[in-house]
Short mmCIF file of C-alpha atoms in Angstrom, two decimals:
data_model
loop_
_atom_site.label_atom_id
_atom_site.label_comp_id
_atom_site.label_asym_id
_atom_site.label_seq_id
_atom_site.Cartn_x
_atom_site.Cartn_y
_atom_site.Cartn_z
CA MET A 219 -25.78 -9.33 -20.40
CA GLY A 220 -23.81 -10.53 -17.40
CA VAL A 221 -21.42 -13.42 -18.06
CA ASP A 222 -19.35 -15.79 -15.96
CA GLY A 223 -17.16 -18.68 -16.99
CA CYS A 224 -18.49 -22.13 -16.10
CA LYS A 225 -17.45 -25.72 -16.77
CA ALA A 226 -19.85 -25.89 -19.73
CA GLY A 227 -18.50 -22.67 -21.29
CA TRP A 228 -19.98 -19.25 -20.50
CA PHE A 229 -23.10 -18.87 -18.38
CA TYR A 230 -25.08 -15.69 -18.91
CA PHE A 231 -28.11 -13.72 -17.80
CA ARG A 232 -29.58 -11.34 -20.35
CA ILE A 233 -32.13 -8.58 -19.93
CA ASP A 234 -33.99 -7.23 -22.96
CA GLN A 235 -36.41 -4.46 -22.06
CA LYS A 236 -37.80 -6.10 -18.89
CA SER A 237 -37.47 -9.72 -19.99
CA VAL A 238 -34.75 -11.74 -18.26
CA SER A 239 -33.36 -14.91 -19.84
CA PHE A 240 -30.33 -17.12 -19.25
CA GLY A 241 -28.30 -19.81 -20.94
CA VAL A 242 -24.89 -21.29 -21.67
CA ALA A 243 -22.72 -20.45 -24.68
CA SER A 244 -19.84 -22.66 -25.71
CA ASP A 245 -17.61 -19.73 -26.69
CA ILE A 246 -17.52 -15.95 -26.99
CA HIS A 247 -18.63 -16.04 -30.64
CA GLN A 248 -21.78 -17.97 -29.79
CA LEU A 249 -22.34 -15.62 -26.87
CA THR A 250 -22.45 -12.55 -29.09
CA SER A 251 -24.11 -14.07 -32.15
CA ALA A 252 -27.69 -13.73 -30.86
CA LEU A 253 -27.26 -10.19 -29.53
CA PRO A 254 -28.15 -6.97 -31.33
CA VAL A 255 -25.26 -4.65 -32.18
CA GLY A 256 -24.69 -2.17 -29.37
CA SER A 257 -25.36 -4.71 -26.62
CA ARG A 258 -23.44 -4.46 -23.36
CA ILE A 259 -21.68 -7.61 -22.23
CA PHE A 260 -20.14 -7.37 -18.76
CA ILE A 261 -17.96 -10.39 -18.14
CA ASP A 262 -16.05 -11.75 -15.16
CA ILE A 263 -12.68 -12.29 -16.83
CA PRO A 264 -9.50 -10.16 -16.96
CA ILE A 265 -9.46 -7.89 -20.01
CA GLY A 266 -6.27 -6.02 -20.80
CA LEU A 267 -3.05 -7.60 -19.50
CA ILE A 268 0.30 -6.20 -18.50
CA ASP A 269 3.55 -7.25 -20.21
CA SER A 270 5.71 -6.38 -17.20
CA ASN A 271 5.47 -4.34 -13.95
CA SER A 272 5.62 -6.31 -10.72
CA GLU A 273 2.85 -4.21 -9.18
CA GLY A 274 0.30 -5.80 -11.50
CA ARG A 275 -2.84 -4.13 -12.84
CA ALA A 276 -4.05 -1.06 -10.97
CA CYS A 277 -7.67 -2.22 -11.19
CA ASP A 278 -6.90 -5.42 -9.27
CA GLY A 279 -5.15 -3.46 -6.53
CA ASP A 280 -8.01 -0.95 -6.29
CA ALA A 281 -10.54 -3.78 -6.03
CA ARG A 282 -8.64 -5.39 -3.15
CA LYS A 283 -8.45 -2.09 -1.28
CA ALA A 284 -12.19 -1.49 -1.69
CA LEU A 285 -13.20 -4.98 -0.58
CA GLY A 286 -10.81 -5.33 2.35
CA SER A 287 -10.27 -8.55 4.28
CA PRO A 288 -11.42 -11.26 3.70
CA ARG A 289 -13.16 -10.49 0.37
CA ALA A 290 -9.95 -9.02 -1.12
CA SER A 291 -8.68 -12.59 -1.51
CA SER A 292 -11.27 -13.13 -4.26
CA VAL A 293 -9.33 -10.73 -6.51
CA PHE A 294 -6.43 -12.73 -7.90
CA SER A 295 -3.70 -11.12 -9.95
CA ALA A 296 -4.32 -11.36 -13.68
CA PRO A 297 -1.52 -13.10 -15.59
CA VAL A 298 0.92 -11.27 -17.81
CA PHE A 299 0.13 -11.53 -21.51
CA SER A 300 3.00 -13.90 -22.33
CA VAL A 301 1.56 -16.54 -19.96
CA LEU A 302 -1.40 -17.06 -22.30
CA GLU A 303 0.87 -19.02 -24.64
CA ALA A 304 2.19 -21.38 -21.96
CA ALA A 305 1.64 -25.09 -22.65
CA ASN A 306 1.53 -26.03 -18.96
CA TYR A 307 1.66 -24.59 -15.45
CA GLU A 308 5.42 -25.01 -15.13
CA GLU A 309 6.04 -23.01 -18.30
CA ALA A 310 3.55 -20.38 -17.14
CA GLN A 311 5.50 -20.02 -13.88
CA LYS A 312 8.74 -19.42 -15.78
CA LEU A 313 7.16 -16.84 -18.11
CA SER A 314 5.56 -15.00 -15.19
CA LEU A 315 8.81 -14.93 -13.22
CA ARG A 316 10.68 -13.66 -16.27
CA ALA A 317 8.17 -10.85 -16.89
CA ILE A 318 7.32 -9.61 -13.40
CA GLY A 319 9.45 -11.59 -10.96
CA LYS A 320 6.42 -13.32 -9.47
CA LYS A 321 4.85 -16.74 -9.86
CA LEU A 322 1.37 -17.31 -11.22
CA SER A 323 -1.37 -18.76 -9.03
CA ARG A 324 -2.95 -22.03 -10.10
CA GLN A 325 -6.34 -20.28 -10.01
CA ALA A 326 -5.17 -17.75 -12.56
CA PHE A 327 -3.56 -20.41 -14.76
CA ALA A 328 -6.75 -22.51 -14.72
CA ILE A 329 -8.69 -19.79 -16.51
CA THR A 330 -5.98 -18.73 -18.97
CA PRO A 331 -7.84 -20.42 -21.88
CA LYS A 332 -10.88 -18.23 -21.20
CA ILE A 333 -8.71 -15.13 -20.71
CA ARG A 334 -7.01 -15.84 -24.04
CA GLU A 335 -10.37 -16.44 -25.74
CA VAL A 336 -11.87 -13.11 -24.67
CA ASN A 337 -8.75 -11.00 -25.18
CA ASP A 338 -8.10 -12.53 -28.62
CA TYR A 339 -11.72 -11.85 -29.58
CA LEU A 340 -11.47 -8.21 -28.54
CA ILE A 341 -8.19 -7.70 -30.38
CA SER A 342 -9.51 -9.32 -33.56
CA ASN A 343 -12.99 -7.75 -33.45
CA ARG A 344 -12.41 -4.14 -32.49
CA ASP A 345 -15.37 -3.02 -34.60
CA SER A 346 -17.78 -5.76 -33.54
CA GLY A 347 -20.31 -3.25 -32.22
CA TYR A 348 -20.53 -5.01 -28.84
CA LEU A 349 -19.43 -3.31 -25.65
CA ILE A 350 -17.55 -6.01 -23.74
CA ARG A 351 -16.16 -4.87 -20.38
CA GLU A 352 -14.62 -6.51 -17.35
CA ILE A 353 -16.39 -6.81 -14.02
CA HIS A 354 -15.55 -8.51 -10.74
CA PRO A 355 -18.63 -9.97 -9.02
CA GLU A 356 -17.52 -9.11 -5.49
CA VAL A 357 -16.91 -5.50 -6.54
CA CYS A 358 -20.40 -5.49 -8.08
CA PHE A 359 -21.96 -6.75 -4.85
CA TRP A 360 -19.92 -4.23 -2.88
CA SER A 361 -21.14 -1.36 -5.04
CA LEU A 362 -24.79 -2.49 -4.94
CA ASN A 363 -24.55 -2.93 -1.17
CA ASP A 364 -23.82 0.76 -0.42
CA LEU A 365 -20.06 0.22 -0.81
CA LYS A 366 -20.03 -2.46 1.90
CA PRO A 367 -18.39 -5.83 1.21
CA THR A 368 -20.38 -8.97 1.84
CA LYS A 369 -19.69 -10.70 5.16
CA TYR A 370 -19.76 -14.35 4.15
CA SER A 371 -18.19 -16.48 1.44
CA LYS A 372 -20.49 -17.09 -1.53
CA LYS A 373 -19.57 -20.79 -1.26
CA ARG A 374 -21.59 -20.94 1.98
CA ILE A 375 -25.38 -20.88 2.10
CA THR A 376 -25.28 -17.77 4.31
CA GLY A 377 -23.11 -15.98 1.74
CA PHE A 378 -25.25 -17.15 -1.16
CA GLU A 379 -28.42 -15.85 0.49
CA GLU A 380 -26.66 -12.64 1.55
CA ARG A 381 -25.86 -11.85 -2.07
CA LEU A 382 -29.35 -12.77 -3.22
CA GLN A 383 -30.74 -10.26 -0.75
CA VAL A 384 -28.52 -7.56 -2.27
CA LEU A 385 -29.74 -8.51 -5.75
CA GLU A 386 -33.39 -8.42 -4.69
CA LYS A 387 -33.01 -4.72 -3.86
CA HIS A 388 -32.10 -3.99 -7.47
CA LEU A 389 -33.81 -6.79 -9.40
CA PRO A 390 -37.29 -7.98 -8.36
CA ASN A 391 -37.65 -11.77 -8.46
CA ALA A 392 -33.89 -12.33 -8.36
CA HIS A 393 -34.56 -15.47 -6.31
CA ASP A 394 -36.84 -16.82 -9.05
CA HIS A 395 -34.27 -16.19 -11.79
CA VAL A 396 -31.59 -17.97 -9.77
CA ASP A 397 -33.86 -20.90 -8.89
CA ARG A 398 -34.79 -21.46 -12.53
CA ALA A 399 -31.15 -21.55 -13.54
CA LEU A 400 -30.25 -23.87 -10.66
CA ASN A 401 -33.00 -26.26 -11.71
CA LYS A 402 -32.06 -26.28 -15.39
CA TYR A 403 -28.33 -27.03 -15.11
CA LEU A 404 -26.34 -29.63 -13.23
CA ARG A 405 -23.69 -28.30 -10.85
CA ARG A 406 -21.00 -30.04 -12.93
CA GLU A 407 -22.13 -27.77 -15.80
CA VAL A 408 -22.89 -24.51 -13.98
CA ALA A 409 -21.94 -23.90 -10.36
CA ARG A 410 -24.19 -22.05 -7.91
CA ASP A 411 -21.85 -19.07 -7.71
CA ASP A 412 -21.55 -18.89 -11.53
CA ILE A 413 -25.27 -18.12 -11.57
CA LEU A 414 -24.99 -15.45 -8.89
CA ASP A 415 -21.99 -13.82 -10.57
CA ALA A 416 -23.64 -13.66 -14.00
CA LEU A 417 -26.81 -12.18 -12.52
CA VAL A 418 -25.01 -9.40 -10.65
CA GLY A 419 -23.08 -8.70 -13.86
CA MET A 420 -26.36 -8.28 -15.72
CA VAL A 421 -27.66 -5.87 -13.08
CA VAL A 422 -24.56 -3.70 -13.43
CA ALA A 423 -24.65 -3.95 -17.24
CA SER A 424 -28.22 -2.62 -17.23
CA THR A 425 -27.18 0.48 -15.27
CA PRO A 426 -27.36 3.81 -17.17
CA GLU A 427 -24.02 4.75 -18.68
CA ASP A 428 -23.65 7.91 -16.59
CA LYS A 429 -23.95 5.84 -13.38
CA LEU A 430 -21.12 3.47 -14.22
CA LYS A 431 -17.70 3.85 -12.59
CA THR A 432 -14.34 2.18 -13.11
CA MET A 433 -11.37 1.06 -11.07
CA PRO A 434 -9.16 2.98 -11.55
CA PRO A 435 -11.14 6.14 -12.50
CA ALA A 436 -8.92 6.70 -15.56
CA PRO A 437 -8.08 3.18 -16.77
CA PRO A 438 -4.80 2.69 -18.63
CA LYS A 439 -4.64 0.53 -21.76
CA ASP A 440 -2.40 -2.45 -22.31
CA SER A 441 0.06 -2.66 -25.19
CA ARG A 442 -2.67 -4.07 -27.43
CA GLY A 443 -5.02 -1.16 -26.73
CA LEU A 444 -7.40 -2.93 -24.35
CA PRO A 445 -8.48 -1.00 -21.23
CA MET A 446 -7.42 -2.45 -17.88
CA GLU A 447 -10.46 -1.65 -15.79
CA ILE A 448 -13.09 -3.11 -13.48
CA VAL A 449 -16.54 -1.65 -14.04
CA TYR A 450 -19.10 -1.12 -11.28
CA THR A 451 -22.00 1.14 -10.42
#
């Protein structure tokens, strides 16, 4: 399963044998409830957060280096763990400055509820039997595109089609899967790029284990025991 956050909750693509399906789950518990134990869930959300260290997570830095300009800008710095308890953006800024001497981007703060949801789930359900790992969609496209970053923004039609062409090389009928999802959901529920990002996550999640790689190659764990990694193939 490849998963991306959307306005309606979590949008996912799932492959079972050769059957591809998609849908929206309201939360991480609903997302996992219909899956058999042992399922891989590759999700576009930071997993494993630093408590301090102004350099941030190594995986974020490695992803920026691999993607280069301008795609590196799509990799924002994950918040420090203490920020997850902030009641508002102003408080989050203060907590971030106190921990690492840097402010938190509004983009990062906007998804702190989803970051908290996934990290809390992993901490509380260590023996769930599901393999939930972090991906970054642009790193996935980079890896599936012979380690070449995409040229255009996914917000533009040219960038959207560019990424679909990459997916078609690894998943026959990728266009059809995307079109069905686009037709089923309103854009205020699931954005166009949410669909692309979940689908590329599913492609990477269906890769044989021995073909998977991580940034960095030997991921460190945070103070709660969660690996700080970005998975790709």
